[in-house]
């Protein structure tokens, strides 16, 4: 057979190569010098740019994103286009290198036990409620359970800007568009505030409008389509609102008439908006005309599968804990293969369901549209999957062919706090009890497969220890990472005020631990700083890793466990979960949390003999290691132990710090009254 290079024009050969996988191109490249020159020299960019486009769009991507790659691959590696946490495509050396990076990333996503690096970011001292990453501007916008808005540097964890909790209500919902830097959060009175990122001062925002509504609003969602920002709002009183945020001031485009008692979850496609209606499933309407396009009722689905819940985390022991923020944010550290636990998919309903809710009475919450895919999650721990969203609306037969229900061991305990979902690149995130599941969706028009053909399914815990488990309030899946709220023990260094008072009160200057919700980032991006070992890890680390997050000290010894501080953190968490705020007024931020004798006795009684002995040893070591532990934690958190500097502040922490302050916006309602400001500075701590 004659060589195609000798008998066919180069254009025909290139056209044939467009349909050849990369493995075939690699084989051709090694056959003869002529093929090597043709593929890797003469037509290198043409060959690999075509492959790059196929790889980049291999998985069904959200139609709210721009999926076209630029003609210049180096431009794609710029911050404005690189939508990855670790800036994975920065410094790409041509289309071939771009294909290599895509292949390594996809291989890790598709492996049974992917290599994962981790970062845990503590945002001030308040628990995170909602957050949104901006990979273009390299920061994270977040709201808090205590109120306020914070903007945190994505690379080093510094707080760049904030609004005080007097200005933003507690547990405010947040939507964000990173292309334009538009942020939306709700406030009391059925109104939504719209803010815009300042392109001059990085991380700061200015308000551009307030969207008022004449009925009770339950939820809202912001998306971008064809360079047009659309905010959809849902009311429980039979109305839906569509706002155009691409114009200034924002303009209301349409008011939709929908059924009453919408539960508040909604999502939108390019021309559609999907409302969650609880037991009535999901209703889909046209954003432009308001016409009802159809209903998706999961109880009509006949294709049933189930997933067994992963084994419980080991019980908390004082010597093997991994609490608190990591020493660095970006790049993440400590590659391991046990952070995502592989799971199995089986045919049929779950044999031992935890939820007593029958599917006819189940309540459906969050629903997400992503291209042709649509997913929803229920109170009873069921997950609805449809791989032809448009076809299922038009035809009951198509609905039956492309829809499935996944049964899990959910018991409804995490549903009230959100019942969150996230879809990206053919993968779906959802929460079940104390774990987040990562489910690989089937291809367009197909159903999930079991057995050897099963795509990867993983689970990861939502807290650093089972005793700290609190339902997530936001999670998201992105090109190279998974992000979610993560309950753990945060650390607070002594403030300047408490240092000055310590001599008078004879109080020791020790780092205090407290329960909080931080941001956990699981990066699946290969480590490009290690050529040839991008996906390597220390063998056995996933089995025997007992190193605390605060890392070993300079002397090489592991730091002591935090004994009483950990006890205090667990008890504070229990008070937080039970909303026990009766004693908040009597506790000040400068005071350590002290255990009374009865509580200490109960805590010791709950421990095993080994845990009790380990605890006593750790408490004995704390006194000798106190100064070294404080310095290490100060470095980890970005604090300097000098009295005049603290890099990260609580949103209401107004200790008298002269420099290093995180800037904050002035109050939207207060005047320039110095007396009011002074009173606010002395405000007592509320958890």
XYZ file of C-alpha atoms in Angstrom:
687
model
C 0.000 0.000 0.000
C 1.508 3.337 -0.997
C 2.299 5.918 1.645
C -0.570 8.469 1.830
C 2.004 11.231 2.133
C 3.262 10.348 -1.325
C -0.070 10.103 -3.162
C -2.429 12.527 -1.370
C -2.310 16.302 -1.038
C -1.427 17.611 2.399
C -4.932 19.092 2.806
C -6.560 15.653 2.395
C -4.122 14.053 4.857
C -4.816 16.762 7.431
C -8.541 16.303 6.990
C -8.193 12.552 7.639
C -6.054 13.197 10.715
C -8.836 15.322 12.213
C -10.780 12.076 12.756
C -7.778 10.230 14.183
C -7.390 10.018 17.988
C -4.207 11.195 19.652
C -3.086 7.606 20.170
C -3.226 7.075 16.409
C -1.296 10.283 15.774
C 1.378 9.142 18.238
C 1.669 5.831 16.376
C 1.983 7.591 13.020
C 4.561 9.933 14.478
C 6.843 7.024 15.288
C 6.588 5.153 11.981
C 8.897 7.088 9.639
C 10.885 10.298 9.535
C 8.513 11.611 6.847
C 5.469 11.221 9.112
C 7.355 12.675 12.045
C 8.283 15.732 10.025
C 4.766 16.117 8.664
C 3.075 15.872 12.059
C 5.600 17.430 14.407
C 7.237 20.056 12.240
C 5.507 21.137 9.045
C 1.850 20.942 10.194
C 2.268 20.742 13.948
C -0.117 23.566 14.870
C -2.804 22.460 12.405
C -2.739 18.863 13.655
C -2.800 19.576 17.382
C -5.118 22.599 17.333
C -7.838 20.375 15.848
C -7.210 17.755 18.527
C -7.259 20.409 21.256
C -10.723 21.617 20.252
C -12.084 18.059 20.337
C -10.569 17.349 23.733
C -11.690 20.639 25.235
C -15.297 20.076 24.157
C -15.342 16.317 24.726
C -17.636 16.454 27.754
C -21.012 18.203 27.651
C -20.243 21.703 28.869
C -22.649 24.298 30.180
C -24.101 26.465 27.429
C -23.482 29.452 29.693
C -19.762 29.268 28.875
C -17.745 30.209 25.842
C -16.221 26.974 24.524
C -14.328 28.333 21.542
C -10.563 28.357 21.852
C -8.594 31.222 20.388
C -6.374 30.874 17.362
C -3.354 31.626 19.549
C -2.949 28.946 22.202
C -0.667 31.191 24.262
C -3.528 33.650 24.677
C -5.636 30.876 26.135
C -3.149 30.551 28.960
C -3.803 34.119 30.076
C -5.749 34.742 33.275
C -8.803 35.996 31.406
C -9.232 32.624 29.695
C -7.645 30.117 32.076
C -10.576 28.990 34.234
C -8.557 26.782 36.552
C -7.540 27.099 40.182
C -3.837 26.345 39.691
C -3.618 28.292 36.380
C -3.051 24.974 34.688
C -2.697 26.335 31.148
C -0.389 29.239 32.030
C 2.802 29.108 30.000
C 1.508 26.616 27.410
C 4.145 25.951 24.748
C 2.036 25.466 21.633
C -0.939 23.293 20.729
C 0.875 19.995 21.324
C 1.706 20.975 24.881
C -1.903 22.106 25.335
C -3.156 18.683 24.195
C -0.739 16.965 26.568
C -2.029 18.975 29.519
C -5.635 18.260 28.605
C -4.907 14.536 28.310
C -3.175 14.357 31.699
C -6.002 16.281 33.372
C -8.698 14.090 31.789
C -6.784 10.922 32.675
C -6.729 11.940 36.329
C -10.458 12.791 36.292
C -11.232 9.375 34.764
C -9.049 7.253 37.045
C -10.518 5.124 39.809
C -8.361 6.777 42.465
C -7.185 10.164 41.190
C -4.235 12.002 42.672
C -5.674 14.962 44.578
C -3.968 17.924 46.229
C -5.822 19.917 48.854
C -6.109 23.488 50.125
C -8.319 24.667 53.000
C -8.913 28.414 53.195
C -10.171 30.058 56.386
C -12.000 33.294 55.530
C -11.571 35.539 58.553
C -13.178 34.187 61.714
C -16.793 33.841 60.519
C -18.287 30.643 59.014
C -18.579 30.782 55.204
C -22.122 30.502 53.833
C -21.950 30.984 50.039
C -18.864 31.606 47.914
C -17.961 31.996 44.253
C -14.457 31.757 42.731
C -13.200 34.233 40.133
C -10.362 32.546 38.239
C -9.904 35.611 36.041
C -9.260 38.077 38.875
C -7.875 35.397 41.213
C -10.086 35.872 44.229
C -13.036 34.259 46.032
C -16.183 36.214 46.954
C -18.059 34.851 49.986
C -20.906 35.637 52.351
C -21.042 34.547 55.984
C -23.468 33.006 58.415
C -22.839 36.054 60.607
C -23.384 38.571 57.801
C -21.043 40.551 55.584
C -19.176 39.924 52.335
C -15.483 39.055 52.062
C -13.151 38.962 49.059
C -10.184 36.620 49.605
C -7.079 36.262 47.468
C -7.209 32.881 45.721
C -3.454 32.401 45.806
C -2.363 33.347 49.327
C -5.568 33.564 51.384
C -5.277 37.293 52.211
C -8.460 39.260 52.697
C -8.616 41.937 49.988
C -11.907 43.678 50.759
C -15.027 43.291 52.847
C -18.434 44.608 53.745
C -19.280 44.546 57.439
C -22.059 42.362 58.710
C -24.210 45.419 59.387
C -24.320 45.928 55.611
C -25.158 42.386 54.407
C -27.656 40.140 56.157
C -26.794 36.815 57.752
C -26.726 33.755 55.441
C -27.101 35.872 52.295
C -27.349 34.009 48.996
C -24.662 34.949 46.453
C -24.509 34.841 42.652
C -21.483 35.927 40.628
C -20.359 36.241 37.003
C -16.599 36.253 36.574
C -16.643 37.578 33.008
C -18.034 40.955 34.095
C -17.365 40.789 37.832
C -21.074 41.184 38.695
C -22.125 40.010 42.166
C -25.675 39.735 43.527
C -26.827 39.047 47.070
C -30.194 39.343 48.751
C -31.269 41.458 51.667
C -34.385 41.756 53.778
C -37.410 43.224 52.034
C -37.491 41.018 48.888
C -34.705 43.039 47.272
C -31.453 41.991 45.594
C -28.326 44.139 45.551
C -26.170 44.231 42.405
C -22.469 45.082 42.745
C -19.680 45.333 40.197
C -15.985 44.518 40.649
C -13.658 47.506 40.471
C -11.189 46.988 37.624
C -8.737 49.494 39.140
C -8.542 48.357 42.757
C -8.401 44.578 42.730
C -10.947 42.850 44.926
C -13.111 45.868 45.721
C -16.737 46.291 44.584
C -19.186 49.153 44.122
C -22.960 48.936 44.122
C -24.761 49.624 40.837
C -28.374 48.905 41.730
C -31.062 47.398 43.957
C -33.712 45.166 42.393
C -37.040 45.560 44.177
C -39.899 43.044 43.969
C -43.543 43.374 44.972
C -43.882 39.827 46.351
C -41.952 37.375 48.463
C -38.824 36.153 46.658
C -37.379 32.725 47.394
C -34.294 32.423 45.209
C -32.358 33.808 42.238
C -29.744 32.645 39.746
C -27.319 34.549 37.479
C -26.032 33.247 34.128
C -24.361 34.618 30.996
C -25.426 33.790 27.444
C -23.956 35.450 24.346
C -22.369 38.210 26.452
C -25.696 38.950 28.105
C -26.109 38.585 31.871
C -29.531 37.344 32.945
C -30.752 37.163 36.523
C -33.806 34.970 37.125
C -35.754 35.373 40.370
C -38.506 33.106 41.699
C -41.331 33.909 44.094
C -43.500 31.538 46.113
C -46.517 33.662 45.116
C -46.756 32.459 41.510
C -44.296 34.822 39.807
C -40.919 34.622 38.139
C -38.789 37.614 37.192
C -36.178 37.964 34.447
C -33.667 40.826 34.747
C -31.113 42.027 32.198
C -27.924 42.968 34.069
C -25.961 43.789 30.906
C -27.414 47.312 30.902
C -27.067 50.068 33.464
C -29.197 50.381 35.439
C -30.460 46.747 35.376
C -33.724 46.343 33.469
C -36.609 43.989 34.186
C -37.356 42.083 30.977
C -40.210 39.752 31.850
C -42.562 38.725 34.655
C -43.586 35.077 34.314
C -46.767 33.536 35.677
C -45.941 30.210 37.335
C -47.624 27.930 39.867
C -47.716 28.973 43.507
C -45.449 27.628 46.237
C -42.190 27.330 44.315
C -39.557 26.143 46.801
C -36.871 28.628 45.726
C -34.409 26.571 43.660
C -34.104 27.473 39.987
C -31.680 27.343 37.093
C -31.672 28.634 33.548
C -30.593 27.610 30.086
C -30.123 29.891 27.119
C -33.870 30.256 26.463
C -35.414 28.417 29.415
C -35.740 28.683 33.166
C -36.400 25.651 35.376
C -38.246 26.027 38.697
C -38.286 23.457 41.479
C -41.835 22.882 42.720
C -41.220 20.410 45.545
C -43.426 17.305 45.239
C -44.581 18.439 41.773
C -41.105 18.045 40.269
C -39.600 20.637 37.914
C -41.453 23.128 35.713
C -39.716 24.615 32.672
C -40.761 27.957 31.129
C -39.574 30.152 28.279
C -37.694 33.219 29.510
C -38.810 35.339 26.575
C -42.522 34.469 26.299
C -43.306 33.054 29.732
C -44.906 29.992 28.134
C -44.854 26.705 30.051
C -42.662 24.353 28.005
C -43.215 21.246 30.058
C -42.841 19.437 33.361
C -40.322 16.849 34.510
C -41.759 14.680 37.260
C -39.117 12.259 38.603
C -41.716 9.917 40.146
C -42.627 8.845 36.572
C -39.089 7.584 35.945
C -38.778 3.781 35.632
C -34.975 3.403 35.405
C -33.729 2.899 38.981
C -30.152 2.559 40.249
C -28.571 2.831 43.685
C -25.222 3.687 45.270
C -23.938 2.258 48.565
C -22.750 4.901 51.023
C -18.985 4.911 51.768
C -17.729 3.645 55.152
C -17.899 6.159 57.991
C -14.830 8.236 58.816
C -12.714 6.869 61.662
C -13.556 8.251 65.088
C -11.798 11.421 66.125
C -8.596 10.725 68.026
C -6.419 13.395 69.515
C -3.261 12.287 67.756
C -4.452 11.679 64.185
C -6.457 14.757 63.301
C -6.204 16.913 60.189
C -7.857 20.144 61.257
C -7.582 23.755 60.234
C -6.416 25.633 57.145
C -3.492 24.431 55.084
C -0.148 26.195 55.171
C -0.437 27.312 51.529
C -3.400 27.951 49.261
C -1.934 27.879 45.761
C -0.263 25.691 44.729
C -2.008 23.029 46.833
C 0.226 20.516 48.565
C 0.373 16.859 49.646
C -0.804 14.785 46.674
C -2.788 11.775 47.879
C -4.991 9.067 46.404
C -7.426 8.590 49.274
C -9.190 11.959 49.296
C -11.809 10.643 46.849
C -13.240 7.236 47.788
C -14.435 5.147 44.798
C -18.043 3.916 44.911
C -20.106 1.372 42.986
C -23.336 1.787 41.048
C -25.904 -1.028 41.150
C -29.165 -1.770 39.354
C -32.473 -1.477 41.175
C -33.610 0.436 44.272
C -31.512 0.596 47.422
C -32.061 -2.532 49.528
C -31.875 -0.676 52.858
C -33.082 2.911 52.352
C -32.697 5.328 55.259
C -35.393 7.764 54.214
C -39.011 6.814 54.987
C -40.260 9.021 52.117
C -41.801 7.182 49.182
C -40.972 8.678 45.811
C -44.596 9.796 45.386
C -44.228 11.990 48.481
C -40.618 13.032 47.971
C -39.760 16.723 47.758
C -37.456 17.818 44.963
C -34.999 20.634 45.590
C -32.087 21.997 43.600
C -32.186 21.336 39.837
C -29.380 22.196 37.395
C -29.391 22.473 33.582
C -26.089 21.897 31.762
C -26.379 21.726 28.001
C -28.466 18.623 27.237
C -28.195 17.337 30.803
C -30.459 18.079 33.747
C -30.099 16.813 37.334
C -32.112 17.255 40.534
C -31.834 16.135 44.157
C -34.589 15.258 46.648
C -35.166 15.272 50.392
C -35.214 11.468 50.402
C -31.680 11.252 48.969
C -32.771 10.499 45.400
C -30.974 12.030 42.419
C -32.782 12.565 39.119
C -30.703 12.460 35.916
C -31.877 13.274 32.394
C -29.414 13.134 29.490
C -31.743 14.716 26.889
C -33.389 17.605 28.664
C -35.072 19.150 25.621
C -36.248 15.815 24.191
C -37.698 14.703 27.532
C -39.825 17.861 27.681
C -41.253 17.196 24.226
C -41.860 13.442 24.394
C -42.827 11.072 27.246
C -41.136 8.256 25.358
C -37.883 10.205 25.224
C -38.228 10.967 28.932
C -38.467 7.236 29.655
C -35.401 6.471 27.490
C -33.074 9.122 28.900
C -34.071 9.561 32.579
C -32.897 7.684 35.655
C -33.207 7.853 39.438
C -30.239 7.169 41.718
C -31.158 5.921 45.193
C -28.678 6.707 47.958
C -28.665 6.347 51.732
C -29.705 9.952 52.291
C -32.052 10.572 55.187
C -33.049 14.180 54.527
C -30.806 15.592 57.269
C -28.850 17.788 54.842
C -31.761 18.900 52.678
C -32.896 21.961 54.629
C -29.510 23.642 54.342
C -29.511 23.598 50.569
C -29.641 20.215 48.880
C -26.949 21.555 46.595
C -26.005 20.399 43.113
C -23.291 21.329 40.664
C -22.629 20.096 37.107
C -19.509 20.622 35.014
C -17.781 18.729 32.187
C -20.093 15.727 32.405
C -19.838 15.354 36.194
C -22.358 16.061 38.918
C -21.828 16.968 42.592
C -24.428 16.346 45.290
C -24.412 15.890 49.068
C -25.577 12.788 50.934
C -25.406 12.796 54.747
C -21.751 13.482 55.640
C -20.244 13.103 52.153
C -20.158 14.819 48.785
C -20.654 12.500 45.820
C -18.961 13.032 42.444
C -20.966 11.198 39.776
C -19.801 10.884 36.146
C -22.844 11.465 33.954
C -23.632 9.197 30.981
C -23.313 10.543 27.450
C -26.134 12.322 25.623
C -29.277 10.202 25.409
C -27.882 7.292 27.428
C -28.468 5.786 30.873
C -25.835 5.059 33.547
C -23.954 1.779 33.181
C -23.051 -0.645 35.950
C -20.306 -3.240 36.230
C -17.036 -2.888 34.354
C -18.453 -0.184 32.080
C -19.244 2.087 35.038
C -17.758 5.569 34.958
C -15.973 6.863 38.092
C -18.064 7.672 41.166
C -16.382 9.114 44.250
C -17.235 10.400 47.698
C -15.365 12.823 49.954
C -16.200 13.907 53.526
C -17.693 17.329 54.224
C -15.701 17.850 57.433
C -12.265 17.149 58.863
C -13.790 14.833 61.510
C -17.208 13.192 61.869
C -17.905 15.124 65.089
C -17.603 18.373 63.109
C -19.896 17.365 60.242
C -22.278 20.172 59.222
C -24.139 20.169 55.862
C -22.439 22.104 53.088
C -23.929 25.452 52.138
C -22.247 25.638 48.721
C -20.260 23.368 46.412
C -19.023 23.666 42.863
C -17.124 21.574 40.318
C -14.748 23.296 37.892
C -12.274 22.403 35.148
C -9.501 21.243 37.476
C -10.939 21.209 41.001
C -13.835 20.712 43.391
C -14.709 23.405 45.936
C -17.095 23.180 48.877
C -17.697 24.541 52.349
C -15.846 22.431 54.869
C -16.433 22.221 58.614
C -13.185 22.154 60.553
C -11.390 23.793 63.455
C -10.172 27.283 62.672
C -7.394 29.000 64.584
C -7.280 32.491 66.014
C -4.032 34.122 67.101
C -4.124 36.459 70.121
C -5.164 39.955 69.065
C -3.190 43.025 69.955
C -5.770 43.970 72.550
C -5.618 40.618 74.311
C -1.815 40.822 74.301
C -1.884 44.145 76.093
C -4.370 42.817 78.643
C -2.606 39.535 79.190
C -0.117 40.949 81.702
C -2.919 42.367 83.848
C -5.164 39.327 83.630
C -2.330 36.771 83.852
C -3.692 35.046 80.744
C -1.415 32.984 78.533
C -1.034 33.971 74.894
C -2.094 30.757 73.249
C -3.672 30.166 69.877
C -7.379 29.416 70.206
C -9.273 26.823 68.188
C -12.908 27.201 67.228
C -15.289 25.393 64.862
C -15.904 27.137 61.559
C -16.843 26.549 57.938
C -13.901 27.116 55.639
C -13.459 26.596 51.870
C -11.954 23.289 50.807
C -10.345 23.014 47.366
C -9.564 19.577 45.928
C -7.303 20.020 42.906
C -7.065 17.245 40.323
C -4.641 19.187 38.128
C -1.327 17.390 37.522
C 1.700 19.021 39.130
C 3.482 20.541 36.127
C 6.428 21.610 38.277
C 7.545 17.953 38.328
C 8.139 16.880 34.701
C 7.598 13.163 34.320
C 6.023 12.910 37.791
C 2.972 15.116 37.292
C 0.605 12.554 38.835
C 2.955 10.900 41.313
C 2.552 10.767 45.085
C 4.286 9.247 48.081
C 3.426 5.545 48.098
C 1.436 4.575 51.170
C 0.661 8.146 52.192
C -3.066 7.573 51.782
C -2.976 4.827 54.435
C -0.613 6.109 57.104
C -0.932 9.898 56.916
C -1.413 11.171 60.479
C 0.367 14.498 60.107
C -1.748 17.433 61.367
C -2.500 20.214 58.906
C -0.275 22.638 60.789
C 2.730 20.632 59.486
C 5.817 19.619 61.411
C 7.863 22.193 63.282
C 11.303 23.331 62.267
C 12.847 20.874 64.686
C 11.264 18.032 62.692
C 8.888 16.980 65.472
C 5.155 16.847 64.956
C 3.377 19.607 66.892
C 1.366 18.607 69.949
C -2.373 18.189 69.657
C -4.412 21.069 70.953
C -6.141 19.230 73.816
C -8.422 21.697 75.595
C -8.649 23.918 72.542
C -10.068 21.006 70.557
C -12.518 20.212 73.343
C -13.654 23.825 73.351
C -14.049 23.753 69.576
C -16.285 20.693 69.682
C -18.474 22.185 72.379
C -18.727 25.492 70.528
C -19.777 23.595 67.413
C -22.551 21.860 69.331
C -23.741 25.252 70.563
C -23.644 26.522 66.976
C -25.696 23.604 65.669
C -28.334 23.951 68.394
C -28.524 27.748 67.949
C -27.733 28.191 71.608
C -26.969 31.898 71.764
C -28.119 32.533 75.308
C -24.637 33.121 76.624
C -23.327 35.079 73.633
C -23.677 38.410 75.380
C -21.474 37.330 78.254
C -18.590 36.089 76.112
C -15.995 38.453 74.726
C -13.579 37.794 71.916
C -10.580 38.419 74.143
C -11.561 35.612 76.529
C -10.577 31.980 76.083
C -13.289 29.349 76.073
C -13.018 27.662 79.518
C -14.505 24.262 80.320
C -16.219 23.854 83.667
C -15.508 20.798 85.800
C -18.759 19.010 84.973
C -18.295 19.413 81.204
C -14.679 18.292 81.428
C -15.697 15.219 83.420
C -18.366 14.297 80.852
C -15.922 14.742 78.010
C -13.273 12.558 79.682
C -15.901 9.894 80.403
C -16.737 9.683 76.672
C -13.118 8.884 75.750
C -11.482 5.487 75.609
C -8.540 4.734 77.865
C -6.047 5.232 75.023
C -7.642 8.532 73.990
C -7.655 9.736 77.603
C -3.971 8.907 78.033
C -3.125 10.560 74.716
C -5.077 13.668 75.719
C -3.250 13.948 79.033
C 0.107 13.632 77.316
C -0.822 16.296 74.760
C -1.960 18.718 77.474
C 1.345 18.220 79.290
C 3.260 18.997 76.107
C 1.248 22.130 75.337
C 2.837 24.259 78.033
C 6.375 23.566 76.790
C 5.511 23.972 73.121
C 3.155 26.943 73.440
C 5.423 29.613 71.935
C 6.541 27.417 69.052
C 2.961 26.399 68.277
C 1.816 30.032 68.207
C 4.573 31.049 65.797
C 3.841 28.135 63.487
C 0.117 28.888 63.400
C 0.842 32.566 62.789
C 2.856 31.680 59.715
C 0.221 29.223 58.532
C -2.602 31.781 58.780
C -0.645 34.668 57.294
C -0.366 36.420 60.688
C 2.823 38.053 61.835
C 3.439 37.789 65.547
C 4.431 41.444 65.765
C 2.008 43.466 67.860
C 1.402 45.966 65.102
C 0.381 43.661 62.234
C -2.334 41.152 61.418
C -3.015 40.190 57.819
C -6.485 38.662 58.239
C -9.260 40.189 60.356
C -12.644 39.048 61.422
C -15.364 41.035 59.716
C -16.151 42.810 62.978
C -12.688 42.669 64.559
C -11.625 46.267 65.133
C -8.617 45.795 67.374
C -6.338 48.792 67.269
C -4.095 47.743 64.405
C -2.191 50.489 62.675
C -1.111 48.725 59.492
C -1.922 45.617 57.492
C -5.670 46.236 57.672
C -7.958 44.584 55.150
C -9.903 47.419 53.480
C -13.655 47.500 53.929
C -16.423 49.490 52.314
C -18.169 52.143 54.437
C -21.578 51.326 55.845
C -24.357 51.843 53.361
C -26.708 53.247 56.008
C -24.513 54.811 58.675
C -23.271 58.368 58.599
C -19.945 59.717 59.802
C -20.889 59.497 63.469
C -17.676 58.708 65.330
C -19.571 57.693 68.443
C -21.519 55.026 66.543
C -18.306 53.768 64.976
C -16.669 53.549 68.407
C -19.604 51.569 69.759
C -19.359 49.196 66.792
C -15.663 48.628 67.450
C -16.411 47.487 70.990
C -19.212 45.184 69.891
C -19.192 41.858 71.648
C -18.500 38.653 69.755
C -21.436 36.714 68.368
C -20.983 33.229 66.988
